[in-house]
mmCIF file of C-alpha atoms in Angstrom:
data_model
loop_
_atom_site.group_PDB
_atom_site.id
_atom_site.type_symbol
_atom_site.label_atom_id
_atom_site.label_comp_id
_atom_site.label_asym_id
_atom_site.label_seq_id
_atom_site.Cartn_x
_atom_site.Cartn_y
_atom_site.Cartn_z
ATOM 1 C CA MET A 1 3.287 8.158 15.422
ATOM 2 C CA SER A 2 5.855 6.348 13.308
ATOM 3 C CA LEU A 3 4.286 4.571 10.345
ATOM 4 C CA ALA A 4 7.181 4.366 7.938
ATOM 5 C CA PRO A 5 7.484 1.116 5.955
ATOM 6 C CA ASP A 6 10.533 -0.990 6.524
ATOM 7 C CA PRO A 7 13.432 0.842 4.830
ATOM 8 C CA ALA A 8 14.658 -2.386 3.253
ATOM 9 C CA SER A 9 11.552 -2.489 1.073
ATOM 10 C CA PRO A 10 10.337 1.032 0.239
ATOM 11 C CA PRO A 11 7.173 1.246 -1.853
ATOM 12 C CA GLY A 12 7.538 1.989 -5.518
ATOM 13 C CA THR A 13 10.972 0.445 -6.007
ATOM 14 C CA SER A 14 9.691 -2.716 -7.642
ATOM 15 C CA ARG A 15 8.284 -2.410 -11.150
ATOM 16 C CA SER A 16 4.855 -3.892 -11.863
ATOM 17 C CA THR A 17 6.276 -6.287 -14.457
ATOM 18 C CA SER A 18 8.686 -8.066 -12.090
ATOM 19 C CA ALA A 19 7.591 -11.479 -10.814
ATOM 20 C CA THR A 20 8.516 -11.045 -7.157
ATOM 21 C CA ILE A 21 5.262 -11.660 -5.225
ATOM 22 C CA GLN A 22 4.405 -14.967 -3.573
ATOM 23 C CA PRO A 23 0.946 -15.908 -4.915
ATOM 24 C CA ASN A 24 -0.702 -16.589 -1.537
ATOM 25 C CA ILE A 25 -3.610 -14.262 -2.319
ATOM 26 C CA LEU A 26 -4.217 -15.935 -5.683
ATOM 27 C CA ARG A 27 -4.182 -19.403 -4.117
ATOM 28 C CA HIS A 28 -6.840 -18.418 -1.593
ATOM 29 C CA LEU A 29 -8.787 -16.562 -4.270
ATOM 30 C CA LEU A 30 -8.835 -19.772 -6.295
ATOM 31 C CA ALA A 31 -10.185 -21.733 -3.302
ATOM 32 C CA VAL A 32 -12.895 -19.148 -2.527
ATOM 33 C CA ALA A 33 -13.978 -19.083 -6.176
ATOM 34 C CA ASP A 34 -14.046 -22.908 -6.284
ATOM 35 C CA ALA A 35 -16.407 -22.910 -3.302
ATOM 36 C CA ARG A 36 -18.743 -20.719 -5.351
ATOM 37 C CA GLY A 37 -18.566 -22.989 -8.383
ATOM 38 C CA ILE A 38 -16.393 -20.552 -10.350
ATOM 39 C CA ASP A 39 -13.276 -21.972 -11.992
ATOM 40 C CA LEU A 40 -10.465 -19.427 -12.270
ATOM 41 C CA ARG A 41 -7.969 -21.911 -13.732
ATOM 42 C CA PRO A 42 -8.502 -20.859 -17.367
ATOM 43 C CA LEU A 43 -7.894 -17.261 -16.291
ATOM 44 C CA LEU A 44 -4.713 -18.220 -14.433
ATOM 45 C CA LYS A 45 -3.500 -20.081 -17.501
ATOM 46 C CA GLN A 46 -4.009 -16.945 -19.617
ATOM 47 C CA VAL A 47 -1.438 -15.104 -17.489
ATOM 48 C CA GLY A 48 0.967 -18.063 -17.468
ATOM 49 C CA LEU A 49 -0.074 -19.617 -14.153
ATOM 50 C CA ASP A 50 -1.374 -23.126 -14.751
ATOM 51 C CA GLU A 51 -2.286 -25.419 -11.857
ATOM 52 C CA THR A 52 1.076 -27.201 -11.803
ATOM 53 C CA VAL A 53 2.948 -23.907 -11.634
ATOM 54 C CA MET A 54 0.639 -22.631 -8.877
ATOM 55 C CA ARG A 55 1.691 -25.557 -6.645
ATOM 56 C CA SER A 56 5.347 -24.574 -6.827
ATOM 57 C CA ALA A 57 6.762 -23.136 -3.605
ATOM 58 C CA ALA A 58 9.223 -21.123 -5.689
ATOM 59 C CA LEU A 59 6.518 -19.445 -7.784
ATOM 60 C CA ARG A 60 6.465 -15.657 -7.893
ATOM 61 C CA VAL A 61 3.981 -13.519 -9.777
ATOM 62 C CA SER A 62 4.075 -9.909 -10.907
ATOM 63 C CA TYR A 63 1.828 -7.203 -9.551
ATOM 64 C CA ARG A 64 0.335 -6.938 -13.029
ATOM 65 C CA GLN A 65 -0.462 -10.674 -13.143
ATOM 66 C CA GLY A 66 -2.044 -10.607 -9.709
ATOM 67 C CA SER A 67 -4.122 -7.522 -10.483
ATOM 68 C CA ALA A 68 -5.368 -8.993 -13.756
ATOM 69 C CA VAL A 69 -6.573 -12.186 -12.059
ATOM 70 C CA ILE A 70 -8.229 -10.249 -9.225
ATOM 71 C CA ARG A 71 -9.978 -7.876 -11.624
ATOM 72 C CA ARG A 72 -11.424 -10.749 -13.647
ATOM 73 C CA ALA A 73 -12.424 -12.675 -10.508
ATOM 74 C CA LEU A 74 -14.383 -9.623 -9.320
ATOM 75 C CA GLU A 75 -16.192 -9.523 -12.648
ATOM 76 C CA LEU A 76 -17.025 -13.238 -12.595
ATOM 77 C CA THR A 77 -18.241 -13.331 -9.002
ATOM 78 C CA GLN A 78 -19.977 -9.953 -9.083
ATOM 79 C CA ASP A 79 -18.885 -9.644 -5.464
ATOM 80 C CA GLU A 80 -17.492 -6.184 -4.690
ATOM 81 C CA HIS A 81 -16.309 -7.426 -1.289
ATOM 82 C CA LEU A 82 -14.587 -10.573 -2.459
ATOM 83 C CA GLY A 83 -11.436 -9.386 -0.679
ATOM 84 C CA LEU A 84 -13.104 -9.825 2.714
ATOM 85 C CA LYS A 85 -13.879 -13.470 1.958
ATOM 86 C CA VAL A 86 -10.369 -14.196 0.670
ATOM 87 C CA GLY A 87 -8.774 -12.550 3.700
ATOM 88 C CA ALA A 88 -11.010 -14.479 6.104
ATOM 89 C CA ALA A 89 -10.089 -17.795 4.445
ATOM 90 C CA GLN A 90 -6.386 -17.630 5.322
ATOM 91 C CA HIS A 91 -4.185 -19.291 7.905
ATOM 92 C CA LEU A 92 -0.680 -18.562 9.187
ATOM 93 C CA THR A 93 0.618 -21.727 7.514
ATOM 94 C CA ALA A 94 -0.014 -20.068 4.127
ATOM 95 C CA TRP A 95 2.795 -17.636 4.962
ATOM 96 C CA GLY A 96 5.314 -20.462 5.242
ATOM 97 C CA LEU A 97 8.416 -19.705 7.284
ATOM 98 C CA LEU A 98 7.165 -16.218 8.139
ATOM 99 C CA GLY A 99 3.949 -17.662 9.561
ATOM 100 C CA PHE A 100 6.018 -19.985 11.739
ATOM 101 C CA ALA A 101 8.037 -17.015 13.005
ATOM 102 C CA LEU A 102 4.864 -15.115 13.885
ATOM 103 C CA MET A 103 3.506 -18.054 15.881
ATOM 104 C CA ALA A 104 6.781 -18.205 17.864
ATOM 105 C CA ASP A 105 6.848 -14.441 18.502
ATOM 106 C CA ASP A 106 6.345 -12.856 21.916
ATOM 107 C CA THR A 107 3.242 -10.642 21.679
ATOM 108 C CA LEU A 108 0.604 -9.839 19.066
ATOM 109 C CA ARG A 109 2.086 -6.405 18.496
ATOM 110 C CA HIS A 110 5.577 -7.750 17.979
ATOM 111 C CA ALA A 111 4.245 -10.460 15.643
ATOM 112 C CA ILE A 112 2.527 -7.817 13.504
ATOM 113 C CA GLU A 113 5.710 -5.727 13.476
ATOM 114 C CA THR A 114 7.665 -8.803 12.385
ATOM 115 C CA GLY A 115 5.138 -9.328 9.596
ATOM 116 C CA VAL A 116 5.628 -5.715 8.486
ATOM 117 C CA LYS A 117 9.402 -6.101 8.478
ATOM 118 C CA TYR A 118 9.286 -9.239 6.317
ATOM 119 C CA GLN A 119 6.176 -8.313 4.316
ATOM 120 C CA ASN A 120 7.932 -8.900 1.011
ATOM 121 C CA LEU A 121 8.099 -12.604 1.891
ATOM 122 C CA SER A 122 4.387 -12.906 2.728
ATOM 123 C CA GLY A 123 2.871 -12.325 -0.703
ATOM 124 C CA ALA A 124 1.501 -8.921 0.357
ATOM 125 C CA MET A 125 0.220 -6.725 -2.474
ATOM 126 C CA VAL A 126 -0.164 -3.666 -0.256
ATOM 127 C CA VAL A 127 2.528 -1.773 1.650
ATOM 128 C CA TRP A 128 2.244 -2.277 5.401
ATOM 129 C CA SER A 129 3.502 0.041 8.143
ATOM 130 C CA ALA A 130 2.926 0.068 11.889
ATOM 131 C CA GLY A 131 3.375 2.347 14.876
ATOM 132 C CA THR A 132 1.830 3.841 17.997
ATOM 133 C CA SER A 133 -0.931 6.431 17.889
ATOM 134 C CA GLU A 134 0.000 9.712 19.563
ATOM 135 C CA GLU A 135 -3.645 10.240 20.505
ATOM 136 C CA ASP A 136 -4.359 7.275 22.768
ATOM 137 C CA ASP A 137 -1.281 5.021 22.705
ATOM 138 C CA ALA A 138 -3.138 2.488 20.550
ATOM 139 C CA PHE A 139 -1.219 0.286 18.118
ATOM 140 C CA VAL A 140 -1.947 1.136 14.465
ATOM 141 C CA LEU A 141 -1.389 -1.025 11.390
ATOM 142 C CA ARG A 142 -1.684 0.842 8.091
ATOM 143 C CA ALA A 143 -2.113 -0.497 4.539
ATOM 144 C CA ASP A 144 -1.166 1.627 1.518
ATOM 145 C CA LEU A 145 -1.442 0.844 -2.171
ATOM 146 C CA PRO A 146 1.882 0.596 -4.035
ATOM 147 C CA ASP A 147 0.315 2.445 -6.964
ATOM 148 C CA PRO A 148 -2.459 4.984 -6.265
ATOM 149 C CA ALA A 149 -3.540 4.747 -9.920
ATOM 150 C CA ILE A 150 -4.543 1.088 -9.592
ATOM 151 C CA ASP A 151 -8.000 -0.021 -10.735
ATOM 152 C CA PRO A 152 -10.401 1.124 -7.945
ATOM 153 C CA ALA A 153 -12.133 -2.276 -7.656
ATOM 154 C CA VAL A 154 -8.784 -4.069 -7.338
ATOM 155 C CA ALA A 155 -7.677 -1.463 -4.788
ATOM 156 C CA VAL A 156 -10.720 -2.183 -2.601
ATOM 157 C CA PHE A 157 -10.085 -5.924 -2.912
ATOM 158 C CA LEU A 158 -6.453 -5.613 -1.833
ATOM 159 C CA ILE A 159 -7.150 -3.392 1.164
ATOM 160 C CA GLU A 160 -10.099 -5.507 2.332
ATOM 161 C CA GLU A 161 -8.144 -8.732 1.844
ATOM 162 C CA GLY A 162 -5.162 -7.366 3.725
ATOM 163 C CA LEU A 163 -7.030 -6.089 6.783
ATOM 164 C CA ALA A 164 -9.369 -9.103 6.877
ATOM 165 C CA SER A 165 -6.419 -11.513 6.784
ATOM 166 C CA VAL A 166 -4.661 -9.705 9.654
ATOM 167 C CA VAL A 167 -7.774 -9.868 11.847
ATOM 168 C CA THR A 168 -8.370 -13.524 10.931
ATOM 169 C CA LEU A 169 -4.785 -14.536 11.664
ATOM 170 C CA SER A 170 -4.774 -12.533 14.910
ATOM 171 C CA ARG A 171 -7.824 -14.482 16.111
ATOM 172 C CA LEU A 172 -6.179 -17.751 15.181
ATOM 173 C CA SER A 173 -3.139 -16.668 17.213
ATOM 174 C CA VAL A 174 -4.436 -15.008 20.386
ATOM 175 C CA GLY A 175 -8.018 -16.247 20.452
ATOM 176 C CA PRO A 176 -11.385 -15.812 18.704
ATOM 177 C CA ALA A 177 -12.366 -12.951 21.046
ATOM 178 C CA PHE A 178 -9.833 -10.619 19.420
ATOM 179 C CA ALA A 179 -11.343 -7.522 17.833
ATOM 180 C CA PRO A 180 -9.678 -4.280 16.739
ATOM 181 C CA LYS A 181 -10.604 -1.025 18.417
ATOM 182 C CA ALA A 182 -11.584 0.305 14.981
ATOM 183 C CA VAL A 183 -10.960 -0.327 11.283
ATOM 184 C CA GLU A 184 -10.813 2.540 8.781
ATOM 185 C CA PHE A 185 -11.037 2.513 4.994
ATOM 186 C CA ALA A 186 -10.077 5.367 2.684
ATOM 187 C CA CYS A 187 -12.657 4.283 0.087
ATOM 188 C CA PRO A 188 -16.232 5.664 0.060
ATOM 189 C CA PRO A 189 -18.932 3.772 1.987
ATOM 190 C CA PRO A 190 -20.023 0.586 0.148
ATOM 191 C CA HIS A 191 -23.594 -0.397 -0.646
ATOM 192 C CA ARG A 192 -23.402 -2.886 2.206
ATOM 193 C CA SER A 193 -21.300 -2.341 5.304
ATOM 194 C CA ASP A 194 -22.837 -5.064 7.478
ATOM 195 C CA LEU A 195 -20.271 -7.521 6.110
ATOM 196 C CA HIS A 196 -17.451 -5.402 7.484
ATOM 197 C CA GLY A 197 -19.069 -5.052 10.896
ATOM 198 C CA ALA A 198 -19.692 -8.777 11.122
ATOM 199 C CA LEU A 199 -16.112 -9.665 10.206
ATOM 200 C CA PHE A 200 -14.192 -7.048 12.179
ATOM 201 C CA ASP A 201 -16.611 -6.893 15.148
ATOM 202 C CA CYS A 202 -15.724 -3.264 15.815
ATOM 203 C CA PRO A 203 -16.599 0.223 14.543
ATOM 204 C CA VAL A 204 -15.787 0.463 10.810
ATOM 205 C CA ARG A 205 -15.341 3.883 9.205
ATOM 206 C CA PHE A 206 -15.197 4.763 5.502
ATOM 207 C CA GLY A 207 -13.842 7.835 3.723
ATOM 208 C CA ALA A 208 -11.005 7.957 6.257
ATOM 209 C CA PRO A 209 -7.607 9.579 5.533
ATOM 210 C CA ALA A 210 -5.925 6.156 5.413
ATOM 211 C CA ASN A 211 -6.592 2.416 5.479
ATOM 212 C CA ARG A 212 -5.725 1.189 8.944
ATOM 213 C CA MET A 213 -6.547 -1.092 11.846
ATOM 214 C CA ILE A 214 -6.382 0.335 15.373
ATOM 215 C CA VAL A 215 -5.604 -2.150 18.153
ATOM 216 C CA ASP A 216 -6.198 -1.525 21.854
ATOM 217 C CA PRO A 217 -2.922 -1.610 23.874
ATOM 218 C CA ALA A 218 -4.203 -4.541 25.952
ATOM 219 C CA TRP A 219 -4.694 -6.685 22.852
ATOM 220 C CA ALA A 220 -1.370 -5.494 21.405
ATOM 221 C CA ARG A 221 0.354 -6.850 24.526
ATOM 222 C CA ALA A 222 -1.467 -10.195 24.359
ATOM 223 C CA PRO A 223 1.078 -13.059 24.476
ATOM 224 C CA MET A 224 1.340 -15.416 21.526
ATOM 225 C CA PRO A 225 0.408 -18.945 22.737
ATOM 226 C CA GLY A 226 3.265 -20.558 20.813
ATOM 227 C CA ARG A 227 5.962 -18.065 21.757
ATOM 228 C CA ASP A 228 9.447 -19.531 21.827
ATOM 229 C CA PRO A 229 12.413 -17.112 21.731
ATOM 230 C CA VAL A 230 14.910 -19.714 20.496
ATOM 231 C CA THR A 231 12.689 -20.873 17.647
ATOM 232 C CA TYR A 232 11.838 -17.254 16.823
ATOM 233 C CA ALA A 233 15.493 -16.209 16.643
ATOM 234 C CA SER A 234 16.542 -19.149 14.461
ATOM 235 C CA THR A 235 13.593 -18.586 12.135
ATOM 236 C CA LEU A 236 14.515 -14.913 11.737
ATOM 237 C CA GLU A 237 18.003 -15.949 10.619
ATOM 238 C CA MET A 238 16.467 -17.943 7.791
ATOM 239 C CA LEU A 239 14.088 -15.094 6.912
ATOM 240 C CA ASP A 240 17.003 -12.652 6.768
ATOM 241 C CA ALA A 241 18.779 -14.996 4.368
ATOM 242 C CA GLN A 242 15.669 -15.170 2.196
ATOM 243 C CA MET A 243 15.370 -11.374 2.202
ATOM 244 C CA ALA A 244 18.995 -10.993 1.140
ATOM 245 C CA ALA A 245 18.564 -13.486 -1.695
ATOM 246 C CA ARG A 246 15.304 -11.888 -2.759
ATOM 247 C CA ARG A 247 16.819 -8.420 -2.924
ATOM 248 C CA GLY A 248 19.523 -9.786 -5.206
ATOM 249 C CA LEU A 249 16.917 -11.217 -7.569
ATOM 250 C CA GLN A 250 14.895 -7.995 -7.489
ATOM 251 C CA ASP A 251 17.995 -5.999 -8.331
ATOM 252 C CA LEU A 252 18.583 -8.198 -11.373
ATOM 253 C CA LEU A 253 15.020 -7.731 -12.624
ATOM 254 C CA GLU A 254 15.078 -3.990 -12.145
ATOM 255 C CA VAL A 255 18.459 -3.587 -13.839
ATOM 256 C CA LEU A 256 17.292 -5.633 -16.837
ATOM 257 C CA GLU A 257 13.989 -3.770 -17.080
ATOM 258 C CA ILE A 258 15.722 -0.394 -16.914
ATOM 259 C CA SER A 259 18.195 -1.570 -19.548
ATOM 260 C CA VAL A 260 15.370 -2.550 -21.897
ATOM 261 C CA ALA A 261 13.399 0.630 -21.188
ATOM 262 C CA GLN A 262 16.424 2.846 -21.881
ATOM 263 C CA SER A 263 17.233 0.989 -25.110
ATOM 264 C CA LEU A 264 13.765 1.165 -26.680
ATOM 265 C CA PRO A 265 12.891 1.194 -29.528
ATOM 266 C CA VAL A 266 15.888 -1.145 -29.890
ATOM 267 C CA ILE A 267 15.607 -4.276 -27.752
ATOM 268 C CA PRO A 268 18.944 -5.655 -26.527
ATOM 269 C CA SER A 269 19.419 -9.316 -27.343
ATOM 270 C CA PHE A 270 19.611 -11.836 -24.543
ATOM 271 C CA ALA A 271 23.241 -12.501 -25.466
ATOM 272 C CA GLU A 272 23.989 -8.780 -25.133
ATOM 273 C CA GLN A 273 22.371 -8.681 -21.690
ATOM 274 C CA ALA A 274 24.474 -11.642 -20.581
ATOM 275 C CA ARG A 275 27.620 -9.840 -21.749
ATOM 276 C CA ARG A 276 26.607 -6.681 -19.873
ATOM 277 C CA HIS A 277 26.237 -8.731 -16.688
ATOM 278 C CA ALA A 278 29.523 -10.566 -17.281
ATOM 279 C CA THR A 279 27.791 -13.930 -17.159
ATOM 280 C CA SER A 280 26.800 -16.746 -19.477
ATOM 281 C CA GLU A 281 23.393 -16.912 -21.156
ATOM 282 C CA ARG A 282 22.700 -20.150 -19.323
ATOM 283 C CA THR A 283 23.397 -18.590 -15.912
ATOM 284 C CA LEU A 284 21.331 -15.502 -16.669
ATOM 285 C CA ARG A 285 18.432 -17.650 -17.877
ATOM 286 C CA ARG A 286 18.604 -19.700 -14.663
ATOM 287 C CA ARG A 287 18.608 -16.576 -12.494
ATOM 288 C CA LEU A 288 15.550 -15.268 -14.314
ATOM 289 C CA ALA A 289 13.864 -18.634 -13.817
ATOM 290 C CA ASP A 290 14.569 -18.280 -10.087
ATOM 291 C CA CYS A 291 12.570 -15.042 -10.299
ATOM 292 C CA GLY A 292 9.722 -16.888 -11.994
ATOM 293 C CA THR A 293 10.118 -15.118 -15.325
ATOM 294 C CA THR A 294 11.937 -15.102 -18.668
ATOM 295 C CA TYR A 295 13.696 -12.409 -20.649
ATOM 296 C CA GLU A 296 10.912 -12.482 -23.223
ATOM 297 C CA ALA A 297 8.277 -11.885 -20.545
ATOM 298 C CA LEU A 298 10.348 -9.087 -19.030
ATOM 299 C CA VAL A 299 10.682 -7.346 -22.416
ATOM 300 C CA GLU A 300 6.956 -7.779 -23.010
ATOM 301 C CA GLY A 301 6.196 -6.146 -19.671
ATOM 302 C CA VAL A 302 8.455 -3.163 -20.320
ATOM 303 C CA ARG A 303 7.003 -2.612 -23.788
ATOM 304 C CA ARG A 304 3.483 -2.853 -22.433
ATOM 305 C CA GLU A 305 4.283 -0.269 -19.793
ATOM 306 C CA ARG A 306 5.820 2.005 -22.430
ATOM 307 C CA VAL A 307 2.787 1.700 -24.722
ATOM 308 C CA GLU A 308 0.405 2.558 -21.883
ATOM 309 C CA GLN A 309 2.489 5.618 -21.020
ATOM 310 C CA LEU A 310 2.611 6.787 -24.643
ATOM 311 C CA LEU A 311 -1.122 6.309 -25.189
ATOM 312 C CA LEU A 312 -1.714 8.996 -22.571
ATOM 313 C CA ARG A 313 0.032 11.523 -24.814
ATOM 314 C CA PRO A 314 -2.609 12.773 -27.283
ATOM 315 C CA GLU A 315 -0.068 14.317 -29.653
ATOM 316 C CA LEU A 316 1.345 10.879 -30.562
ATOM 317 C CA THR A 317 -0.154 8.823 -33.379
ATOM 318 C CA LEU A 318 -0.337 5.034 -33.243
ATOM 319 C CA ARG A 319 2.532 4.955 -35.731
ATOM 320 C CA ASP A 320 4.625 7.095 -33.361
ATOM 321 C CA ILE A 321 3.780 4.820 -30.431
ATOM 322 C CA ALA A 322 4.560 1.647 -32.380
ATOM 323 C CA ARG A 323 7.952 3.014 -33.385
ATOM 324 C CA ARG A 324 8.880 4.254 -29.890
ATOM 325 C CA ALA A 325 7.873 0.966 -28.252
ATOM 326 C CA GLY A 326 9.916 -1.115 -30.689
ATOM 327 C CA PHE A 327 7.119 -2.582 -32.847
ATOM 328 C CA SER A 328 7.606 -3.132 -36.553
ATOM 329 C CA ASP A 329 4.371 -1.337 -37.489
ATOM 330 C CA GLU A 330 0.899 -0.364 -36.288
ATOM 331 C CA ARG A 331 -0.483 -3.842 -36.919
ATOM 332 C CA ALA A 332 2.026 -5.390 -34.546
ATOM 333 C CA LEU A 333 1.086 -2.769 -31.948
ATOM 334 C CA ARG A 334 -2.630 -3.538 -32.376
ATOM 335 C CA ARG A 335 -2.038 -7.257 -31.945
ATOM 336 C CA ALA A 336 -0.003 -6.682 -28.790
ATOM 337 C CA VAL A 337 -2.551 -4.326 -27.202
ATOM 338 C CA HIS A 338 -5.374 -6.746 -28.006
ATOM 339 C CA ARG A 339 -3.380 -9.551 -26.393
ATOM 340 C CA TRP A 340 -2.819 -7.478 -23.264
ATOM 341 C CA HIS A 341 -6.200 -5.800 -22.912
ATOM 342 C CA GLY A 342 -8.619 -7.479 -25.315
ATOM 343 C CA ILE A 343 -9.348 -4.147 -27.055
ATOM 344 C CA SER A 344 -7.768 -1.963 -29.733
ATOM 345 C CA PRO A 345 -5.195 0.760 -28.970
ATOM 346 C CA VAL A 346 -7.786 3.432 -29.861
ATOM 347 C CA HIS A 347 -10.318 2.043 -27.394
ATOM 348 C CA LEU A 348 -7.644 1.590 -24.737
ATOM 349 C CA ARG A 349 -6.555 5.220 -25.167
ATOM 350 C CA GLU A 350 -10.156 6.402 -24.774
ATOM 351 C CA GLN A 351 -10.615 4.214 -21.706
ATOM 352 C CA MET A 352 -7.395 5.434 -20.080
ATOM 353 C CA ARG A 353 -8.310 9.066 -20.724
ATOM 354 C CA SER A 354 -11.784 8.661 -19.212
ATOM 355 C CA ASP A 355 -10.283 6.928 -16.169
ATOM 356 C CA ARG A 356 -8.063 9.942 -15.527
ATOM 357 C CA LEU A 357 -10.931 12.450 -15.652
#
């Protein structure tokens, strides 16, 4: 069975600080929370995503931003299966041009494979792969986490949201009778599994080797009602252009982040970065804006990542960490960590150590 992700977008190549994810999940999370009388807008504003910004079609968020909002939403709702509700609330139109391409595709299987190929344009926060099972010729869609060290509650949300959205969108495409042959989760069994059975309408297994949805060959071959080869082909041309442009922006972010990381504790000035890229400051600032970020935010993300890495090294004092991450003194480090996590560096270090046990 071939389940390799699309080679154009291998997992782990995009740093968690880069704003490269379409915020489709956050938009639906906001709507689901609103229906429960919970306002997530103040939380979104804390991570730089006010309501006006959220309406922008060009908006991109970082994995760190998305995870922070999801984590807090789970705390506010006290719903450990919030991901199922968010996934079930979606529609193909939320995926924009990609959703249009899927509706014009030939069969359900091919539509899912198209979604996997262009997953970086869908706002996915998991890594999708697809292939045929060697056991029974069934079609298998697999969801992996881009970072296995992610907060466990956020991990469950992302996997549940991803698989629930695929099933929901499949029913909207080929009919409400669609049901997978089986759905498997790598996480332990939850307190309540009836929600999963009701949504997926198939056997649901927990503690499995991987997170995946298994589709019977007959359903995989089901024709898409809106299939149109001409429309599909022309839409793919536009998606390919978007992918090419997106890769260029991602390359810029990664090069800048690596440059900052390699220069710490010294932080290159914005003017110096522009010179290194043989461009003007104005052009570089515009390109970063196209990525939905700023140089200041990028530097902040790299320093935060560096601090979190250094806190895991018990031999380093807070003074050592402050110096290596480019802070003027321990007080500046404490202020930054409190801004990021709401706790002191000492408490964060203890928390990170306990999480790794």
